[in-house]
């Protein structure tokens, strides 16, 4: 599977990210699981984004 992402616009499967750090964190998590055969949905991307932004805000 090829992951639909745009580094210039910070989008993964149409989900927009606010910063490069969160974008790359979710991209890494997705790509390592895709290697194992998982096929993510747009909702999966959104859930990961929400989790990573919650974690990021907690430690700022």
Short mmCIF file of N, CA, C and O in Angstrom, two decimals:
data_model
loop_
_atom_site.label_atom_id
_atom_site.label_comp_id
_atom_site.label_asym_id
_atom_site.label_seq_id
_atom_site.Cartn_x
_atom_site.Cartn_y
_atom_site.Cartn_z
N UNK A 1 0.84 -1.18 0.00
CA UNK A 1 0.00 0.00 0.00
C UNK A 1 0.88 1.24 0.00
O UNK A 1 1.86 1.32 0.73
N UNK A 2 0.51 2.20 -0.81
CA UNK A 2 1.19 3.49 -0.82
C UNK A 2 0.35 4.48 0.00
O UNK A 2 -0.84 4.64 -0.24
N UNK A 3 0.98 5.09 0.97
CA UNK A 3 0.30 6.03 1.85
C UNK A 3 0.13 7.37 1.15
O UNK A 3 1.08 7.93 0.61
N UNK A 4 -1.10 7.88 1.12
CA UNK A 4 -1.41 9.17 0.49
C UNK A 4 -1.02 10.29 1.46
O UNK A 4 -1.72 10.55 2.43
N UNK A 5 0.15 10.90 1.18
CA UNK A 5 0.58 12.01 2.04
C UNK A 5 1.20 13.13 1.22
O UNK A 5 1.63 12.93 0.09
N UNK A 6 1.17 14.31 1.79
CA UNK A 6 1.74 15.49 1.15
C UNK A 6 2.54 16.25 2.21
O UNK A 6 1.98 16.86 3.11
N UNK A 7 3.86 16.16 2.07
CA UNK A 7 4.74 16.82 3.06
C UNK A 7 4.62 18.34 3.01
O UNK A 7 4.78 19.01 4.03
N UNK A 8 4.40 18.89 1.84
CA UNK A 8 4.30 20.36 1.71
C UNK A 8 3.05 20.90 2.41
O UNK A 8 3.09 21.98 2.99
N UNK A 9 1.95 20.16 2.31
CA UNK A 9 0.70 20.62 2.91
C UNK A 9 0.43 19.97 4.27
O UNK A 9 -0.59 20.27 4.91
N UNK A 10 1.33 19.09 4.71
CA UNK A 10 1.20 18.38 5.98
C UNK A 10 -0.12 17.62 6.08
O UNK A 10 -0.86 17.73 7.06
N UNK A 11 -0.42 16.82 5.05
CA UNK A 11 -1.63 16.00 5.07
C UNK A 11 -1.28 14.53 4.88
O UNK A 11 -0.36 14.18 4.14
N UNK A 12 -2.03 13.70 5.58
CA UNK A 12 -1.97 12.25 5.41
C UNK A 12 -3.39 11.77 5.19
O UNK A 12 -4.25 11.99 6.05
N UNK A 13 -3.64 11.18 4.05
CA UNK A 13 -4.97 10.71 3.68
C UNK A 13 -6.02 11.80 3.86
O UNK A 13 -7.13 11.56 4.32
N UNK A 14 -5.64 13.03 3.53
CA UNK A 14 -6.54 14.17 3.61
C UNK A 14 -6.64 14.82 4.99
O UNK A 14 -7.29 15.85 5.14
N UNK A 15 -6.00 14.23 5.99
CA UNK A 15 -6.04 14.79 7.35
C UNK A 15 -4.90 15.80 7.48
O UNK A 15 -3.75 15.47 7.29
N UNK A 16 -5.24 17.04 7.81
CA UNK A 16 -4.28 18.13 7.91
C UNK A 16 -3.66 18.19 9.30
O UNK A 16 -4.36 18.09 10.30
N UNK A 17 -2.35 18.36 9.33
CA UNK A 17 -1.61 18.49 10.59
C UNK A 17 -1.15 19.93 10.77
O UNK A 17 -0.92 20.63 9.79
N UNK A 18 -1.03 20.34 12.03
CA UNK A 18 -0.66 21.72 12.34
C UNK A 18 0.84 21.96 12.36
O UNK A 18 1.28 23.10 12.25
N UNK A 19 1.62 20.87 12.53
CA UNK A 19 3.07 21.06 12.58
C UNK A 19 3.78 19.81 12.07
O UNK A 19 3.21 18.72 12.03
N UNK A 20 5.02 19.98 11.68
CA UNK A 20 5.80 18.91 11.07
C UNK A 20 6.10 17.79 12.06
O UNK A 20 6.16 16.62 11.69
N UNK A 21 6.27 18.12 13.32
CA UNK A 21 6.59 17.11 14.33
C UNK A 21 5.46 16.09 14.47
O UNK A 21 5.70 14.88 14.44
N UNK A 22 4.24 16.56 14.62
CA UNK A 22 3.09 15.65 14.73
C UNK A 22 2.89 14.88 13.43
O UNK A 22 2.60 13.68 13.45
N UNK A 23 3.03 15.56 12.30
CA UNK A 23 2.91 14.92 10.99
C UNK A 23 3.88 13.75 10.86
O UNK A 23 3.48 12.64 10.51
N UNK A 24 5.14 13.99 11.19
CA UNK A 24 6.14 12.94 11.06
C UNK A 24 5.93 11.81 12.07
O UNK A 24 6.19 10.65 11.76
N UNK A 25 5.46 12.13 13.25
CA UNK A 25 5.19 11.10 14.25
C UNK A 25 4.10 10.14 13.78
O UNK A 25 4.23 8.91 13.89
N UNK A 26 3.02 10.70 13.26
CA UNK A 26 1.92 9.86 12.76
C UNK A 26 2.36 9.11 11.51
O UNK A 26 2.05 7.92 11.35
N UNK A 27 3.09 9.76 10.63
CA UNK A 27 3.60 9.13 9.42
C UNK A 27 4.44 7.90 9.78
O UNK A 27 4.28 6.83 9.21
N UNK A 28 5.32 8.04 10.76
CA UNK A 28 6.16 6.93 11.19
C UNK A 28 5.31 5.79 11.76
O UNK A 28 5.51 4.62 11.43
N UNK A 29 4.38 6.13 12.63
CA UNK A 29 3.52 5.10 13.23
C UNK A 29 2.74 4.35 12.15
O UNK A 29 2.64 3.11 12.19
N UNK A 30 2.20 5.07 11.21
CA UNK A 30 1.45 4.43 10.13
C UNK A 30 2.35 3.54 9.28
O UNK A 30 2.00 2.39 8.98
N UNK A 31 3.48 4.08 8.87
CA UNK A 31 4.35 3.34 7.94
C UNK A 31 4.89 2.06 8.56
O UNK A 31 4.98 1.03 7.89
N UNK A 32 5.22 2.08 9.85
CA UNK A 32 5.74 0.87 10.47
C UNK A 32 4.66 -0.20 10.59
O UNK A 32 4.96 -1.39 10.49
N UNK A 33 3.42 0.21 10.76
CA UNK A 33 2.33 -0.76 10.84
C UNK A 33 1.87 -1.23 9.47
O UNK A 33 1.41 -2.37 9.32
N UNK A 34 2.01 -0.39 8.46
CA UNK A 34 1.67 -0.80 7.10
C UNK A 34 2.61 -1.90 6.64
O UNK A 34 2.19 -2.84 5.96
N UNK A 35 3.87 -1.81 7.04
CA UNK A 35 4.85 -2.85 6.71
C UNK A 35 4.36 -4.21 7.23
O UNK A 35 4.59 -5.25 6.61
N UNK A 36 3.67 -4.20 8.36
CA UNK A 36 3.15 -5.43 8.96
C UNK A 36 1.84 -5.89 8.33
O UNK A 36 1.28 -6.90 8.74
N UNK A 37 1.32 -5.12 7.36
CA UNK A 37 0.11 -5.54 6.65
C UNK A 37 -1.16 -4.80 7.00
O UNK A 37 -2.22 -5.08 6.44
N UNK A 38 -1.09 -3.86 7.92
CA UNK A 38 -2.28 -3.10 8.31
C UNK A 38 -2.60 -2.05 7.24
O UNK A 38 -1.71 -1.39 6.71
N UNK A 39 -3.87 -1.89 6.94
CA UNK A 39 -4.30 -0.87 5.98
C UNK A 39 -5.13 0.16 6.76
O UNK A 39 -6.26 -0.12 7.15
N UNK A 40 -4.57 1.34 6.99
CA UNK A 40 -5.27 2.35 7.79
C UNK A 40 -6.39 3.04 7.02
O UNK A 40 -6.34 3.16 5.79
N UNK A 41 -7.38 3.49 7.75
CA UNK A 41 -8.45 4.30 7.18
C UNK A 41 -8.19 5.76 7.54
O UNK A 41 -7.32 6.06 8.38
N UNK A 42 -8.94 6.65 6.94
CA UNK A 42 -8.82 8.07 7.28
C UNK A 42 -9.14 8.29 8.76
O UNK A 42 -8.50 9.09 9.43
N UNK A 43 -10.10 7.54 9.27
CA UNK A 43 -10.45 7.64 10.69
C UNK A 43 -9.28 7.22 11.57
O UNK A 43 -9.05 7.82 12.62
N UNK A 44 -8.51 6.20 11.16
CA UNK A 44 -7.32 5.79 11.90
C UNK A 44 -6.30 6.92 11.97
O UNK A 44 -5.70 7.16 13.02
N UNK A 45 -6.11 7.60 10.86
CA UNK A 45 -5.17 8.73 10.81
C UNK A 45 -5.64 9.83 11.76
O UNK A 45 -4.85 10.39 12.52
N UNK A 46 -6.92 10.12 11.73
CA UNK A 46 -7.48 11.16 12.60
C UNK A 46 -7.33 10.78 14.07
O UNK A 46 -6.97 11.62 14.90
N UNK A 47 -7.56 9.52 14.42
CA UNK A 47 -7.39 9.07 15.80
C UNK A 47 -5.94 9.21 16.25
O UNK A 47 -5.67 9.67 17.37
N UNK A 48 -5.00 8.81 15.40
CA UNK A 48 -3.58 8.95 15.74
C UNK A 48 -3.20 10.42 15.90
O UNK A 48 -2.45 10.78 16.81
N UNK A 49 -3.72 11.26 15.02
CA UNK A 49 -3.43 12.70 15.12
C UNK A 49 -3.93 13.24 16.46
O UNK A 49 -3.20 13.96 17.15
N UNK A 50 -5.14 12.87 16.83
CA UNK A 50 -5.70 13.37 18.09
C UNK A 50 -4.89 12.87 19.29
O UNK A 50 -4.66 13.62 20.23
N UNK A 51 -4.46 11.63 19.24
CA UNK A 51 -3.65 11.09 20.34
C UNK A 51 -2.31 11.80 20.45
O UNK A 51 -1.87 12.16 21.53
N UNK A 52 -1.64 12.00 19.32
CA UNK A 52 -0.31 12.63 19.35
C UNK A 52 -0.41 14.10 19.78
O UNK A 52 0.43 14.59 20.51
N UNK A 53 -1.47 14.81 19.36
CA UNK A 53 -1.60 16.20 19.77
C UNK A 53 -1.93 16.30 21.26
O UNK A 53 -1.46 17.22 21.93
N UNK A 54 -2.67 15.34 21.79
CA UNK A 54 -2.96 15.31 23.23
C UNK A 54 -1.69 15.09 24.01
O UNK A 54 -1.43 15.78 25.00
N UNK A 55 -0.87 14.16 23.56
CA UNK A 55 0.40 13.87 24.23
C UNK A 55 1.33 15.08 24.14
O UNK A 55 1.97 15.45 25.13
N UNK A 56 1.41 15.68 22.99
CA UNK A 56 2.29 16.84 22.78
C UNK A 56 1.89 17.98 23.71
O UNK A 56 2.74 18.60 24.36
N UNK A 57 0.59 18.27 23.80
CA UNK A 57 0.12 19.35 24.67
C UNK A 57 0.40 19.07 26.14
O UNK A 57 0.70 19.96 26.91
N UNK A 58 0.32 17.79 26.51
CA UNK A 58 0.54 17.40 27.90
C UNK A 58 1.96 17.71 28.35
O UNK A 58 2.21 18.05 29.50
N UNK A 59 2.93 17.58 27.44
CA UNK A 59 4.34 17.75 27.80
C UNK A 59 4.95 19.07 27.35
O UNK A 59 6.14 19.22 27.39
N UNK A 60 4.14 20.01 26.95
CA UNK A 60 4.67 21.32 26.56
C UNK A 60 4.92 22.19 27.77
O UNK A 60 4.34 22.14 28.77
#
